[in-house]
Amino acid sequence: MRMWFKIIIFAYGFLVESGYADELDTCSLAAKGSPHFPANFSFGVATAAFQIEGGWNEDGKGPSVWDDFVHDHPQLIDDRTNGDVAVDSYHRFDQDLAALKELKVNFYRFSISWARIFPTGDVSSKNQKGIDYYNEIIDKLIANGIQPMVTMFHYDLPAEVQKNGGFLNSKIINQFASYAKELYKLFGDRVKTWVTLNQPLLYCRSSYGYGFYPPQYLNAGVDDYICMENSLKAHAVAYHTYRTQFYKKQRGKIGMAILSKFFYSKTNEQDAIELGLQFALGFQAHPLFAKSGGYPEVVASNIAKNSLKEGFNKTRLPMFDEKWRKLIKGSADFLGLNYYTSAFITRAKDKSKVLKPSWENDRDCDESVDPNWKIAKSPWLLCVPQGLEGLLKYIRDEYNNVEVIILENGWSDEENVEDNGRISFIKSHLQAILNAINDGCNVTGYTYWSLIDAFEWVRGFTTRFGLFSVDLSSENKKRSPRKSAGFYRNVIETKMIPDKI
Ligand SMILES: *[C@@H]1O[C@H](CO)[C@@H](O)[C@H](O)[C@H]1NC(C)=O
Ligand SMILES: *[C@@H]1O[C@H](CO)[C@@H](O)[C@H](O)[C@H]1NC(C)=O
Ligand SMILES: *[C@@H]1O[C@H](CO)[C@@H](O)[C@H](O)[C@H]1NC(C)=O
């Protein structure tokens, strides 16, 4: 008896200390204020072209860097799957549409494969069949009361564009803007929400700094920063092209998708929290939304300081001149936020193991996680809903309460249909958004990643994020609703979070 008593006291103390005394499920969040989403709040789901379409070389489509990568390096994909067929959405959009209708979503975020409509990347190489495919998607969505939200670039750069250096060549700026301009011409009469680039810091670091993604360059702390410079410039030119040439008639809005965690400190190191936020959110959002524009001061100064220490004769971070700083500043109508997880952060202790130069070394911090946080199938994905609330409040205070649309948020598991873990994740993150809205944050939409199971890049199909599972072995790649699909539909119908699931 005594022993049990001690264990209970110990466990209770532990829970109190970690802040979860009355909340045994760490993937949950208490409500603050009204349980209702504003009437104009919209709900959607997302996918991306390479991850679902397949039809990789059909009807005149050109190859993308990801087609080449999965063909040249099948061993780098966990289950050796690829995007050749993926879940065959190129032939099965009607099945996706049925799933969207079942969810009753307000909008569908999907991406356009640049090389499907411009096989070489150049707008002179028009492929009508690719254009027809996206026209059909857009028209069918609208006919069913679902707003199309289009991502212009979600990693699948045309292989021909990569041959010229991709995002390392400043030619990408006008190439991307010309592509964007064609998209406005082709689809802008019906598409009213555009997302230029998906998570530039992630693809720049993965593609050019670490080689996890094509073109597998390994020049951390240098080429990833050049990629960021060209990405932000390309975004800004695409934005201004719309505002000056199309906005008057088309009246849409344009943003960029920014991935960030929120950060906590066990030892109250405010400087570490600030470094964490500025090297993630700030690296991408500060140039667009901060009053001063340009990169955050701590990002610029840390990189400059390290560069000189490492023997470079100037900073490795390409700094925007006055013209570009002004052009990029304000070049977005909303902040697109991709939020998955958060971390604890401290100033770096042992710097000997960190690659130099690199973004990690420039940030000069170490991350860790709370062992109580619930973990998804993806080892990097821990359920930290309070982090989303924290990040939204930080954005409110830092960027003048700019409109925020959550463009991605999702949970991975196995092929199971009884996905209670996903329901807890969605429920707690919607609660975080509602709490933030009740505290004055300007959040207008939520997008769950993903509608259906998708090819998750180098993880292949080993991690599943879909509200609908896809039976890859079935001939028609059958989509079946998981339990979470019913939960999400209920939220969308009632515009509130149900007590019980
Ligand atoms: C949405 O509704 C809220 C009130 O519920 C209002 O404050 C806000 O301005 C509206 N936003 C838009 C984009 O209409
Ligand atoms: C700085 O270094 C680069 C190459 O690293 C070189 O091309 C350039 O001439 C150098 N500039 C100065 C002022 O030394
Ligand atoms: C929310 O964002 C929109 C668009 O940027 C802006 O017009 C509106 O004033 C913002 N609302 C608040 C409460 O700041």
PDB file of C-alpha atoms in Angstrom, residues 23 25-32 34-35 37 41 43 339 374 383-386 388-389 409-411 419-436 446-448 467 483-492 494-501:
ATOM      1  CA  GLU A  23      -5.076  16.915 -18.532  1.00  0.00           C
ATOM      2  CA  ASP A  25      -3.947  13.507 -22.584  1.00  0.00           C
ATOM      3  CA  THR A  26      -1.161  15.896 -23.599  1.00  0.00           C
ATOM      4  CA  CYS A  27      -2.665  16.159 -27.079  1.00  0.00           C
ATOM      5  CA  SER A  28      -5.519  18.358 -25.874  1.00  0.00           C
ATOM      6  CA  LEU A  29      -6.134  21.950 -24.946  1.00  0.00           C
ATOM      7  CA  ALA A  30      -8.619  23.647 -22.628  1.00  0.00           C
ATOM      8  CA  ALA A  31     -11.150  26.037 -24.169  1.00  0.00           C
ATOM      9  CA  LYS A  32     -10.984  29.753 -23.464  1.00  0.00           C
ATOM     10  CA  SER A  34     -16.590  31.158 -27.220  1.00  0.00           C
ATOM     11  CA  PRO A  35     -16.784  27.636 -28.645  1.00  0.00           C
ATOM     12  CA  PHE A  37     -15.722  29.771 -35.035  1.00  0.00           C
ATOM     13  CA  PHE A  41     -14.062  31.205 -40.939  1.00  0.00           C
ATOM     14  CA  PHE A  43     -12.197  25.040 -43.510  1.00  0.00           C
ATOM     15  CA  TYR A 339       2.220  24.323 -38.343  1.00  0.00           C
ATOM     16  CA  LYS A 374       2.394  12.481 -27.856  1.00  0.00           C
ATOM     17  CA  CYS A 383       1.375  16.964 -30.686  1.00  0.00           C
ATOM     18  CA  VAL A 384       1.871  20.459 -29.190  1.00  0.00           C
ATOM     19  CA  PRO A 385      -1.368  22.383 -29.764  1.00  0.00           C
ATOM     20  CA  GLN A 386      -0.433  25.128 -27.286  1.00  0.00           C
ATOM     21  CA  LEU A 388       0.053  26.869 -32.377  1.00  0.00           C
ATOM     22  CA  GLU A 389      -1.760  29.208 -29.997  1.00  0.00           C
ATOM     23  CA  ASN A 409      -1.562  21.024 -40.075  1.00  0.00           C
ATOM     24  CA  GLY A 410      -1.687  17.270 -39.869  1.00  0.00           C
ATOM     25  CA  TRP A 411      -0.945  13.998 -38.083  1.00  0.00           C
ATOM     26  CA  ASP A 419      -7.606   7.134 -36.148  1.00  0.00           C
ATOM     27  CA  ASN A 420      -8.368   8.538 -32.705  1.00  0.00           C
ATOM     28  CA  GLY A 421      -4.870  10.027 -32.535  1.00  0.00           C
ATOM     29  CA  ARG A 422      -5.610  12.158 -35.603  1.00  0.00           C
ATOM     30  CA  ILE A 423      -8.926  13.285 -34.124  1.00  0.00           C
ATOM     31  CA  SER A 424      -7.210  14.410 -30.886  1.00  0.00           C
ATOM     32  CA  PHE A 425      -4.620  16.249 -32.955  1.00  0.00           C
ATOM     33  CA  ILE A 426      -7.174  18.098 -35.093  1.00  0.00           C
ATOM     34  CA  LYS A 427      -9.460  18.799 -32.161  1.00  0.00           C
ATOM     35  CA  SER A 428      -6.698  20.265 -29.994  1.00  0.00           C
ATOM     36  CA  HIS A 429      -5.262  22.364 -32.823  1.00  0.00           C
ATOM     37  CA  LEU A 430      -8.674  23.755 -33.714  1.00  0.00           C
ATOM     38  CA  GLN A 431      -9.037  24.622 -30.035  1.00  0.00           C
ATOM     39  CA  ALA A 432      -5.682  26.433 -30.207  1.00  0.00           C
ATOM     40  CA  ILE A 433      -6.928  28.468 -33.183  1.00  0.00           C
ATOM     41  CA  LEU A 434     -10.223  29.244 -31.467  1.00  0.00           C
ATOM     42  CA  ASN A 435      -8.391  30.357 -28.324  1.00  0.00           C
ATOM     43  CA  ALA A 436      -6.177  32.599 -30.456  1.00  0.00           C
ATOM     44  CA  TYR A 446      -7.755  26.186 -41.444  1.00  0.00           C
ATOM     45  CA  THR A 447      -6.390  23.560 -43.829  1.00  0.00           C
ATOM     46  CA  TYR A 448      -5.868  19.960 -42.779  1.00  0.00           C
ATOM     47  CA  LEU A 467      -8.511  11.937 -43.636  1.00  0.00           C
ATOM     48  CA  LYS A 483     -13.020   8.130 -38.471  1.00  0.00           C
ATOM     49  CA  SER A 484     -11.397  11.601 -38.517  1.00  0.00           C
ATOM     50  CA  ALA A 485     -13.199  12.452 -41.777  1.00  0.00           C
ATOM     51  CA  GLY A 486     -16.546  12.242 -39.962  1.00  0.00           C
ATOM     52  CA  PHE A 487     -15.162  14.285 -37.088  1.00  0.00           C
ATOM     53  CA  TYR A 488     -13.894  17.042 -39.401  1.00  0.00           C
ATOM     54  CA  ARG A 489     -17.146  17.123 -41.350  1.00  0.00           C
ATOM     55  CA  ASN A 490     -19.012  17.641 -38.098  1.00  0.00           C
ATOM     56  CA  VAL A 491     -16.751  20.577 -37.221  1.00  0.00           C
ATOM     57  CA  ILE A 492     -17.292  22.124 -40.649  1.00  0.00           C
ATOM     58  CA  THR A 494     -21.453  23.129 -37.000  1.00  0.00           C
ATOM     59  CA  LYS A 495     -18.515  25.606 -37.050  1.00  0.00           C
ATOM     60  CA  MET A 496     -17.672  24.443 -33.571  1.00  0.00           C
ATOM     61  CA  ILE A 497     -15.623  21.764 -31.859  1.00  0.00           C
ATOM     62  CA  PRO A 498     -17.795  18.922 -30.581  1.00  0.00           C
ATOM     63  CA  ASP A 499     -17.436  17.970 -26.905  1.00  0.00           C
ATOM     64  CA  LYS A 500     -17.480  14.309 -27.642  1.00  0.00           C
ATOM     65  CA  ILE A 501     -15.926  12.530 -30.578  1.00  0.00           C
TER      66      ILE A 501
END
